[in-house]
Coordinates of C-alpha atoms in Angstrom, one line a residue:
Chain F
M392 CA 63.7 18.9 142.0
K393 CA 66.2 20.5 144.2
N394 CA 68.7 17.5 143.3
K395 CA 68.3 18.2 139.6
E396 CA 68.9 22.0 139.9
N397 CA 72.0 21.1 142.2
L398 CA 73.2 18.7 139.5
M399 CA 73.0 21.0 136.9
S400 CA 74.7 23.9 138.6
R401 CA 77.6 21.5 139.4
L402 CA 77.8 20.5 135.8
S403 CA 77.8 23.8 134.6
C404 CA 80.7 24.8 137.1
F405 CA 82.6 21.8 135.6
L406 CA 82.0 22.7 132.2
L407 CA 82.9 26.4 132.6
I408 CA 86.4 25.3 134.3
F409 CA 87.2 22.8 131.7
L410 CA 86.1 24.2 128.5
L411 CA 87.0 27.9 129.2
P412 CA 90.7 27.4 128.2
L413 CA 89.7 25.8 125.2
L414 CA 88.1 29.0 123.8
A415 CA 91.5 30.8 124.3
Q416 CA 92.3 32.2 120.9
G417 CA 95.6 33.1 119.5
L418 CA 97.0 36.0 117.6
E419 CA 95.1 37.1 114.5
V420 CA 95.7 39.2 111.5
G421 CA 95.2 43.1 112.3
E422 CA 96.5 42.8 115.9
P423 CA 99.7 44.8 116.9
A424 CA 102.6 42.3 117.0
P425 CA 103.6 41.6 120.7
A426 CA 107.1 43.3 121.8
F427 CA 109.9 40.9 122.3
K428 CA 113.5 41.0 123.6
L429 CA 115.7 38.0 122.9
S430 CA 119.6 37.3 122.5
S431 CA 120.9 36.4 119.4
I432 CA 122.6 33.1 118.1
P433 CA 125.5 32.8 118.3
N434 CA 126.7 36.3 119.5
Q435 CA 124.4 36.5 122.4
T436 CA 123.5 40.1 121.4
P437 CA 120.1 41.5 123.0
M438 CA 117.7 42.2 120.2
E439 CA 114.2 43.2 120.2
L440 CA 111.4 43.5 117.5
Q441 CA 111.5 47.4 118.2
D442 CA 115.1 47.4 116.6
F443 CA 113.6 46.8 113.4
S444 CA 110.5 49.3 113.6
G445 CA 109.9 50.9 110.2
K446 CA 110.7 47.6 108.3
V447 CA 108.4 45.0 107.1
R448 CA 109.4 42.2 109.5
Y449 CA 109.2 38.4 108.7
V450 CA 109.2 36.8 112.2
D451 CA 109.7 33.0 111.6
F452 CA 109.6 30.4 114.6
W453 CA 111.7 27.6 113.8
A454 CA 113.9 24.3 115.3
S455 CA 116.4 22.4 114.6
W456 CA 114.1 19.3 114.8
C457 CA 111.2 20.7 112.4
A458 CA 111.7 19.1 109.4
P459 CA 109.7 21.7 107.0
C460 CA 112.2 24.2 108.7
R461 CA 114.8 22.5 106.3
V462 CA 112.9 23.6 103.6
S463 CA 111.9 26.9 104.4
F464 CA 115.5 28.3 105.4
P465 CA 117.0 28.1 101.9
E466 CA 113.6 29.8 100.4
L467 CA 114.1 32.6 103.1
I468 CA 117.6 33.2 102.7
K469 CA 116.9 33.7 99.0
L470 CA 113.8 35.7 99.7
R471 CA 116.1 37.9 102.1
A472 CA 118.7 38.4 99.4
E473 CA 116.1 39.6 96.8
M474 CA 114.4 42.1 99.2
D475 CA 115.6 45.4 99.8
S476 CA 117.2 45.4 103.4
E477 CA 116.3 49.1 104.1
N478 CA 112.6 48.3 104.1
F479 CA 112.5 44.6 104.8
E480 CA 114.0 42.1 107.6
I481 CA 113.7 38.5 108.5
I482 CA 114.0 37.7 112.2
A483 CA 114.2 34.0 112.8
I484 CA 113.5 32.7 116.1
S485 CA 114.7 29.3 117.3
V486 CA 112.8 27.6 120.0
D487 CA 115.4 24.9 120.5
E488 CA 116.3 24.2 124.0
K489 CA 120.0 23.9 123.5
T490 CA 122.0 26.5 121.6
E491 CA 124.2 23.8 120.2
D492 CA 121.2 22.2 118.3
A493 CA 120.6 25.7 116.7
T494 CA 124.0 26.5 115.8
R495 CA 124.7 22.9 114.2
F496 CA 121.5 23.9 111.8
L497 CA 122.4 27.2 111.2
R498 CA 126.2 26.1 110.0
R499 CA 124.4 24.1 107.5
F500 CA 122.4 27.3 106.1
D501 CA 124.4 30.2 107.2
P502 CA 121.5 32.7 107.1
K503 CA 122.4 36.4 106.6
Y504 CA 119.5 37.6 108.8
P505 CA 119.0 37.9 112.4
V506 CA 118.8 34.6 114.8
L507 CA 117.1 34.9 117.9
H508 CA 117.0 32.1 120.7
D509 CA 113.9 31.4 122.6
P510 CA 115.0 28.3 124.6
D511 CA 112.2 28.6 127.0
G512 CA 109.4 29.3 124.3
K513 CA 108.3 32.4 126.2
V514 CA 107.8 34.2 122.9
A515 CA 106.5 31.3 121.1
E516 CA 103.9 31.3 123.8
L517 CA 103.3 35.0 123.5
Y518 CA 102.6 34.6 120.1
D519 CA 100.7 31.4 120.5
I520 CA 101.9 29.6 117.7
P521 CA 99.9 26.8 116.4
A522 CA 102.4 24.7 114.7
M523 CA 106.2 24.6 113.7
P524 CA 107.3 26.5 111.7
T525 CA 104.8 29.3 112.1
S526 CA 105.8 32.8 110.6
F527 CA 104.3 36.1 111.0
V528 CA 104.4 39.1 108.3
I529 CA 104.5 42.4 110.3
D530 CA 103.8 45.6 108.4
R531 CA 105.8 48.9 109.1
D532 CA 103.0 50.1 111.8
G533 CA 103.8 46.9 113.7
Q534 CA 100.4 45.2 112.8
I535 CA 100.2 41.4 111.8
T536 CA 99.2 41.3 108.3
M537 CA 99.8 37.4 107.7
I538 CA 100.2 34.1 109.7
H539 CA 101.8 31.5 107.8
T540 CA 101.8 27.8 109.6
G541 CA 104.0 24.9 108.2
F542 CA 106.0 25.2 105.0
R543 CA 105.3 23.4 102.0
D544 CA 106.9 23.7 98.3
G545 CA 105.4 26.8 96.8
D546 CA 104.5 28.5 99.9
I547 CA 107.2 31.0 99.4
E548 CA 105.4 32.4 96.3
E549 CA 102.4 33.2 98.5
I550 CA 104.6 34.8 101.1
R551 CA 106.9 36.9 98.5
A552 CA 103.7 38.2 96.7
H553 CA 102.4 39.3 100.2
I554 CA 105.6 40.7 101.1
S555 CA 106.2 42.4 97.9
T556 CA 102.5 44.2 98.0
L557 CA 103.1 45.5 101.5
L558 CA 106.5 46.9 100.3
A559 CA 104.9 48.2 97.1
E560 CA 102.3 49.9 99.3
E561 CA 104.1 51.5 101.7
S562 CA 107.0 53.0 99.8
Chain Y
M1276 CA 78.6 12.1 140.1
R1277 CA 81.6 11.0 141.9
L1278 CA 82.7 9.2 138.9
L1279 CA 82.3 12.5 136.8
F1280 CA 84.1 14.2 139.3
L1281 CA 87.1 11.7 139.4
V1282 CA 87.0 11.8 135.6
L1283 CA 87.0 15.5 135.3
V1284 CA 89.9 15.7 137.7
L1285 CA 92.1 13.3 136.2
L1286 CA 91.6 15.0 132.6
G1287 CA 92.8 17.9 134.2
G1288 CA 96.2 16.3 134.8
C1289 CA 96.5 16.0 131.0
E1290 CA 98.5 18.6 129.5
T1291 CA 98.9 19.4 125.5
V1292 CA 102.8 19.5 124.5
Q1293 CA 102.8 22.8 122.7
P1294 CA 104.4 23.0 119.3
W1295 CA 107.5 24.7 120.3
E1296 CA 108.0 21.8 123.0
R1297 CA 108.0 19.0 120.6
G1298 CA 111.9 18.8 120.5
T1299 CA 112.2 15.6 122.5
L1300 CA 109.3 14.0 121.0
A1301 CA 110.8 14.3 117.6
R1302 CA 113.9 12.5 118.7
P1303 CA 114.4 9.4 116.6
E1304 CA 114.4 7.2 119.9
M1305 CA 110.9 8.6 120.9
Q1306 CA 109.4 7.0 117.7
L1307 CA 107.1 4.0 118.1
D1308 CA 109.4 1.6 116.2
S1309 CA 110.9 -1.3 118.0
D1310 CA 113.8 -1.6 115.4
P1311 CA 114.6 1.9 113.5
L1312 CA 117.6 0.4 111.6
E1313 CA 115.7 -2.5 110.1
T1314 CA 112.7 0.0 109.1
T1315 CA 115.0 2.3 107.3
L1316 CA 116.4 -1.0 105.4
M1317 CA 112.6 -1.8 104.5
E1318 CA 112.1 2.0 103.5
Q1319 CA 115.0 1.6 100.9
V1320 CA 114.2 -1.4 99.5
Y1321 CA 110.3 -0.2 99.2
E1322 CA 111.5 3.2 97.8
S1323 CA 113.8 1.1 95.2
K1324 CA 111.0 -1.4 94.1
E1325 CA 108.1 1.1 93.8
A1326 CA 110.1 4.3 93.0
A1327 CA 108.3 6.2 95.4
S1328 CA 109.0 7.3 99.0
G1329 CA 107.3 8.6 101.8
G1330 CA 103.7 8.2 103.3
N1331 CA 105.1 5.7 105.9
G1332 CA 103.8 7.7 109.0
A1333 CA 103.4 11.5 110.1
A1334 CA 105.5 13.7 108.5
G1335 CA 107.1 16.7 110.1
A1336 CA 108.9 15.4 112.7
G1337 CA 106.4 15.7 115.2
C1338 CA 105.9 19.1 114.9
G1339 CA 102.5 18.7 113.7
C1340 CA 102.4 21.0 110.7
N1341 CA 102.6 19.1 107.6

């Protein structure tokens, strides 16, 4: 009987140690967007999320090796051109380890919005991104209002509608 | 019990590669393919004959999204 109790307590201990990390949850809609500060590509200018406070922000985590990012970039460039720059900004964050890889990718698309570099993945970890690409729509109050993972044809319509609604509500 | 302990300790050594860390895994030389050139040629022939492409493996360059 004593052995059985001993075994059960040991098993419970192991289960707690090994299963607890699985219960860790990422960011959710409605939570405040964590602050960050990163260098821009290619100028190495330090920028932070707070630099764009008061605007609706679309934070896009991408990488040069991520195939859907090749689909998302042209769509986001178009979206940025359509939207009012006073109230909306796209902040792209590259998780490429090497700056050259990100620069080569950017030469192909030439986005007109800030691109930051997170080579150690610290901000990606902070936002606990579940896939590549992952984007977060942040409202003027700094709350996450949408989390979008992956990028398929037609996804931009859902994103555009969401941002338009936010801009209409808050203007 | 010892075996269970050993298995659990060994499992502790496993680490998940996070989505933002998959750059190296996405490199062409990391694909499970002994002859990438031949595969590319075969895919070209297949696409020409079937007028269809894709569906040959996990899409998304190892990023785990699409």
